[in-house]
CSV table of C-alpha atoms and ligand atoms in Angstrom, one decimal:
chain,number,residue,atom,x,y,z
A,58,UNK,CA,93.3,45.2,80.0
A,59,UNK,CA,89.6,45.7,80.6
A,60,UNK,CA,87.1,43.6,78.7
A,61,UNK,CA,85.4,45.3,75.8
A,62,UNK,CA,81.6,44.7,75.6
A,63,UNK,CA,78.8,45.6,73.2
A,64,UNK,CA,75.4,44.7,74.7
A,65,UNK,CA,72.1,44.9,72.8
A,66,UNK,CA,69.0,45.8,74.8
A,67,UNK,CA,66.1,44.8,72.6
A,68,UNK,CA,63.5,46.2,75.1
A,69,UNK,CA,60.0,45.0,74.2
A,70,UNK,CA,60.7,44.4,70.5
A,71,UNK,CA,61.0,41.3,68.3
A,72,UNK,CA,58.5,38.4,68.2
A,73,UNK,CA,60.0,34.9,68.8
A,74,UNK,CA,60.8,34.2,65.1
A,75,UNK,CA,62.3,37.6,64.5
A,76,UNK,CA,64.4,37.4,67.7
A,77,UNK,CA,65.9,34.0,66.8
A,78,UNK,CA,66.8,35.3,63.3
A,79,UNK,CA,68.5,38.4,64.7
A,80,UNK,CA,70.4,36.4,67.3
A,81,UNK,CA,71.5,33.9,64.6
A,82,UNK,CA,72.7,36.7,62.3
A,83,UNK,CA,74.8,38.3,65.0
A,84,UNK,CA,76.2,34.9,66.0
A,85,UNK,CA,77.1,34.2,62.3
A,86,UNK,CA,78.8,37.6,62.1
A,87,UNK,CA,80.9,36.9,65.2
A,88,UNK,CA,81.9,33.4,64.0
A,89,UNK,CA,83.1,34.8,60.7
A,90,UNK,CA,84.9,37.8,62.1
A,91,UNK,CA,86.5,36.1,65.1
A,92,UNK,CA,86.6,39.3,67.1
A,93,UNK,CA,87.8,37.4,70.2
A,94,UNK,CA,89.0,40.4,72.2
A,95,UNK,CA,85.5,41.6,72.7
A,96,UNK,CA,82.3,40.2,74.1
A,97,UNK,CA,78.7,40.7,72.8
A,98,UNK,CA,75.7,40.3,75.1
A,99,UNK,CA,72.2,40.0,73.7
A,100,UNK,CA,69.4,41.0,76.0
A,101,UNK,CA,66.1,39.9,74.4
A,102,UNK,CA,62.7,39.7,76.1
A,103,UNK,CA,62.6,36.9,78.6
A,104,UNK,CA,60.6,34.5,76.5
A,105,UNK,CA,63.4,34.3,73.9
A,106,UNK,CA,66.3,33.8,76.3
A,107,UNK,CA,66.4,30.0,76.5
A,108,UNK,CA,66.2,29.4,72.8
A,109,UNK,CA,68.7,32.1,71.9
A,110,UNK,CA,71.2,30.9,74.5
A,111,UNK,CA,70.9,27.4,72.9
A,112,UNK,CA,71.6,28.6,69.4
A,113,UNK,CA,74.6,30.8,70.0
A,114,UNK,CA,77.9,29.2,68.8
A,115,UNK,CA,80.5,32.0,68.8
A,116,UNK,CA,82.6,31.8,72.0
A,117,UNK,CA,82.3,35.5,72.7
A,118,UNK,CA,78.5,36.0,72.7
A,119,UNK,CA,76.1,35.4,75.6
A,120,UNK,CA,72.7,36.4,76.8
A,121,UNK,CA,71.2,38.6,79.5
A,122,UNK,CA,67.7,39.6,80.7
A,123,UNK,CA,66.4,43.1,80.9
A,124,UNK,CA,65.3,43.0,84.5
A,125,UNK,CA,64.6,40.5,87.3
A,126,UNK,CA,62.5,40.3,90.4
A,127,UNK,CA,64.0,41.2,93.8
A,128,UNK,CA,62.2,38.0,95.2
A,129,UNK,CA,63.5,34.5,94.9
A,130,UNK,CA,60.2,32.8,94.1
A,131,UNK,CA,56.6,32.6,95.2
A,132,UNK,CA,53.2,34.2,94.5
A,133,UNK,CA,54.3,37.2,92.5
A,134,UNK,CA,52.2,36.9,89.3
A,135,UNK,CA,54.0,38.0,86.2
A,136,UNK,CA,57.5,38.3,87.8
A,137,UNK,CA,60.6,36.5,86.7
A,138,UNK,CA,63.3,35.5,89.2
A,139,UNK,CA,67.0,35.7,88.8
A,140,UNK,CA,67.2,31.9,89.3
A,141,UNK,CA,64.8,31.3,86.4
A,142,UNK,CA,67.0,33.6,84.2
A,143,UNK,CA,70.1,31.8,85.2
A,144,UNK,CA,68.4,28.4,84.3
A,145,UNK,CA,67.9,29.6,80.7
A,146,UNK,CA,71.7,29.8,80.2
A,147,UNK,CA,71.8,33.6,80.5
A,148,UNK,CA,74.7,35.1,82.3
A,149,UNK,CA,73.7,38.7,82.7
A,150,UNK,CA,70.8,40.9,83.8
A,151,UNK,CA,70.2,44.6,83.3
A,152,UNK,CA,69.1,46.3,86.5
A,153,UNK,CA,68.1,49.9,86.9
A,154,UNK,CA,67.3,50.9,83.3
A,155,UNK,CA,65.8,54.4,83.3
A,156,UNK,CA,62.6,53.0,81.7
A,157,UNK,CA,62.1,50.7,84.7
A,158,UNK,CA,62.9,53.5,87.1
A,159,UNK,CA,60.4,55.9,85.3
A,160,UNK,CA,57.5,53.6,84.2
A,161,UNK,CA,57.6,51.1,87.0
A,162,UNK,CA,58.7,53.5,89.8
A,163,UNK,CA,61.7,51.4,90.7
A,164,UNK,CA,63.5,52.9,93.6
A,165,UNK,CA,67.2,52.8,94.5
A,166,UNK,CA,66.3,50.5,97.4
A,167,UNK,CA,64.4,48.1,95.1
A,168,UNK,CA,67.3,48.1,92.7
A,169,UNK,CA,69.7,47.3,95.6
A,170,UNK,CA,67.6,44.3,96.5
A,171,UNK,CA,67.4,43.2,92.8
A,172,UNK,CA,71.2,43.4,92.5
A,173,UNK,CA,71.7,41.3,95.6
A,174,UNK,CA,69.2,38.6,94.3
A,175,UNK,CA,70.9,38.6,90.9
A,176,UNK,CA,74.4,38.2,92.4
A,177,UNK,CA,73.2,35.5,94.7
A,178,UNK,CA,72.0,33.6,91.7
A,179,UNK,CA,75.3,34.0,89.9
A,180,UNK,CA,74.2,36.4,87.3
A,181,UNK,CA,76.5,39.3,86.4
A,182,UNK,CA,74.7,42.7,86.6
A,183,UNK,CA,74.7,45.5,84.0
A,184,UNK,CA,73.6,48.3,86.3
A,185,UNK,CA,72.3,51.5,84.6
A,186,UNK,CA,72.6,55.0,85.9
A,187,UNK,CA,72.3,58.4,84.4
A,188,UNK,CA,70.8,61.8,84.9
A,189,UNK,CA,67.7,63.6,83.4
A,190,UNK,CA,68.2,66.6,81.2
A,191,UNK,CA,67.1,69.1,83.8
A,192,UNK,CA,69.5,67.6,86.3
A,193,UNK,CA,72.4,68.1,83.8
A,194,UNK,CA,71.3,71.6,83.1
A,195,UNK,CA,71.4,72.4,86.8
A,196,UNK,CA,74.9,71.0,87.0
A,197,UNK,CA,73.6,68.2,89.2
A,198,UNK,CA,74.6,65.2,87.0
A,199,UNK,CA,77.6,64.1,88.9
A,200,UNK,CA,75.7,64.1,92.3
A,201,UNK,CA,72.8,62.2,90.8
A,202,UNK,CA,75.0,59.4,89.3
A,203,UNK,CA,77.0,59.2,92.5
A,204,UNK,CA,73.9,58.8,94.6
A,205,UNK,CA,72.4,56.2,92.3
A,206,UNK,CA,75.6,54.1,92.5
A,207,UNK,CA,76.0,54.6,96.3
A,208,UNK,CA,72.5,53.4,97.0
A,209,UNK,CA,72.4,50.6,94.5
A,210,UNK,CA,75.6,49.0,95.8
A,211,UNK,CA,74.9,49.5,99.5
A,212,UNK,CA,76.1,46.3,101.2
A,213,UNK,CA,77.7,44.8,98.1
A,214,UNK,CA,81.2,43.5,99.0
A,215,UNK,CA,84.2,43.7,96.7
A,216,UNK,CA,84.1,40.0,95.7
A,217,UNK,CA,80.6,40.6,94.4
A,218,UNK,CA,81.4,44.0,92.8
A,219,UNK,CA,83.7,42.1,90.4
A,220,UNK,CA,80.6,40.8,88.7
A,221,UNK,CA,79.2,44.3,88.0
A,222,UNK,CA,79.2,46.2,84.8
A,223,UNK,CA,78.1,49.8,84.9
A,224,UNK,CA,76.2,51.4,82.0
A,225,UNK,CA,76.1,55.2,82.0
A,226,UNK,CA,72.9,56.1,80.2
A,227,UNK,CA,72.0,59.8,80.3
A,228,UNK,CA,68.2,59.7,80.2
A,229,UNK,CA,68.1,62.6,77.7
A,230,UNK,CA,70.1,60.5,75.2
A,231,UNK,CA,68.0,57.3,75.4
A,232,UNK,CA,66.0,56.7,72.2
A,233,UNK,CA,66.1,60.5,71.4
A,234,UNK,CA,68.7,60.4,68.7
A,235,UNK,CA,70.7,62.9,70.8
A,236,UNK,CA,74.0,61.3,71.9
A,237,UNK,CA,76.3,62.5,74.7
A,238,UNK,CA,79.4,63.8,73.1
A,239,UNK,CA,82.5,61.6,73.5
A,240,UNK,CA,83.9,64.2,75.9
A,241,UNK,CA,80.7,64.2,78.0
A,242,UNK,CA,80.8,60.4,78.1
A,243,UNK,CA,84.5,60.3,79.0
A,244,UNK,CA,84.0,62.9,81.7
A,245,UNK,CA,81.2,60.9,83.4
A,246,UNK,CA,82.9,57.5,82.9
A,247,UNK,CA,86.1,58.8,84.5
A,248,UNK,CA,84.0,60.2,87.4
A,249,UNK,CA,82.3,56.8,87.8
A,250,UNK,CA,85.7,55.1,87.9
A,251,UNK,CA,86.7,57.6,90.7
A,252,UNK,CA,83.6,56.7,92.7
A,253,UNK,CA,84.4,53.0,92.3
A,254,UNK,CA,87.9,53.7,93.5
A,255,UNK,CA,86.6,55.5,96.5
A,256,UNK,CA,84.2,52.6,97.5
A,257,UNK,CA,86.2,49.5,96.2
A,258,UNK,CA,89.8,50.6,95.7
A,259,UNK,CA,92.1,51.1,92.7
A,260,UNK,CA,92.2,47.6,91.4
A,261,UNK,CA,88.5,47.1,91.0
A,262,UNK,CA,88.1,50.6,89.7
A,263,UNK,CA,90.5,49.8,86.9
A,264,UNK,CA,88.9,46.5,86.1
A,265,UNK,CA,85.3,47.5,86.1
A,266,UNK,CA,83.7,47.6,82.6
A,267,UNK,CA,81.9,50.9,81.9
A,268,UNK,CA,79.5,51.0,79.0
A,269,UNK,CA,77.9,54.0,77.4
A,270,UNK,CA,74.3,53.9,76.3
A,271,UNK,CA,72.0,56.4,74.7
A,272,UNK,CA,71.5,56.8,70.9
A,273,UNK,CA,74.8,54.9,70.2
A,274,UNK,CA,74.8,54.1,66.5
A,275,UNK,CA,77.3,53.2,63.8
A,276,UNK,CA,78.0,56.8,63.0
A,277,UNK,CA,79.2,57.7,66.6
A,278,UNK,CA,80.2,54.3,68.2
A,279,UNK,CA,83.9,54.4,67.0
A,280,UNK,CA,84.4,57.8,68.5
A,281,UNK,CA,82.7,57.0,71.8
A,282,UNK,CA,84.6,53.7,72.1
A,283,UNK,CA,87.9,55.4,71.5
A,284,UNK,CA,87.6,57.2,74.8
A,285,UNK,CA,89.9,55.9,77.6
A,286,UNK,CA,87.1,55.0,80.1
A,287,UNK,CA,84.4,53.9,77.6
A,288,UNK,CA,84.7,50.1,77.4
A,289,UNK,CA,81.8,49.6,75.1
A,290,UNK,CA,78.1,50.3,74.7
A,291,UNK,CA,74.6,49.3,75.8
A,292,UNK,CA,72.7,49.6,72.5
A,293,UNK,CA,68.9,50.0,72.3
A,294,UNK,CA,67.4,51.0,68.9
A,295,UNK,CA,70.4,50.1,66.8
A,296,UNK,CA,70.7,46.6,68.3
A,297,UNK,CA,67.4,45.7,66.5
A,298,UNK,CA,69.0,46.1,63.1
A,299,UNK,CA,71.5,43.4,62.3
A,300,UNK,CA,73.6,45.6,60.0
A,301,UNK,CA,73.8,48.5,62.5
A,302,UNK,CA,74.5,46.3,65.5
A,303,UNK,CA,77.3,44.4,63.6
A,304,UNK,CA,78.8,47.8,62.5
A,305,UNK,CA,78.8,49.0,66.1
A,306,UNK,CA,80.6,45.8,67.2
A,307,UNK,CA,83.0,46.2,64.3
A,308,UNK,CA,83.7,49.8,65.2
A,309,UNK,CA,85.8,49.0,68.2
A,310,UNK,CA,89.4,50.3,67.8
A,311,UNK,CA,91.8,47.4,67.9
A,312,UNK,CA,88.9,44.9,68.2
B,1413,PGA,P1,68.9,53.7,72.6
B,1413,PGA,O1,68.7,53.0,74.0
B,1413,PGA,O2,70.2,53.1,72.1
B,1413,PGA,O3,67.8,53.3,71.8
B,1413,PGA,O4,69.1,55.1,72.9
B,1413,PGA,C1,69.7,52.6,74.9
B,1413,PGA,C2,69.2,51.9,76.1
B,1413,PGA,O5,68.1,52.3,76.5
B,1413,PGA,O6,69.8,51.0,76.7
């Protein structure tokens, strides 16, 4: 059985006090509920990571960063390395989010280098892929996603791919309130699984966790998560509200 994961991408939200309160509330919820068959990952801004990692008590909650540098260390003002992230107690890092691709011009080659650095530093990677609206309208969405995956994992061996989670996040659904239908999500997730099978074989394709992201909220999470190839969600806006995020966690069929 594949792991079930709900990850919260806080983006550039929550000051330090607010962040600690939210993390504690989610941790309390998980302690009370004992939903042990699923994992929750909180991805706050870097500066909260260390303290949040220290306060979490539930066994199935962990932390991740929202990005990392492709460099190991050195004179790169403002950058944060994968090794630094690991040293906070975090276990994950999001790489390739569409906001980084668009606003920071992150190329597939750069993302490939970031993934390699993250894996070398023993972080698991939540790799984001997904098409823009015009690409879907032209019927190009499968090609786009395949190319993103192919380039990002160039040179990554099977042993390392075991530490990869893929989040399908159609750009037109991120922060827009428009969600992919559960059929659209399932169709793409099943396609992504077929790509992994082609590159890494059947076993890894069946084991890889595929998350859906893009306006996932309490009103649609149960339906999305009920699809065969949707193993959870990467949640943006709704992860900032304790009640909504906990409802999403709780909406997993079978939990
Ligand atoms: P959203 O963001 O849930 O606010 O649409 C998802 C994401 O960007 O990961």
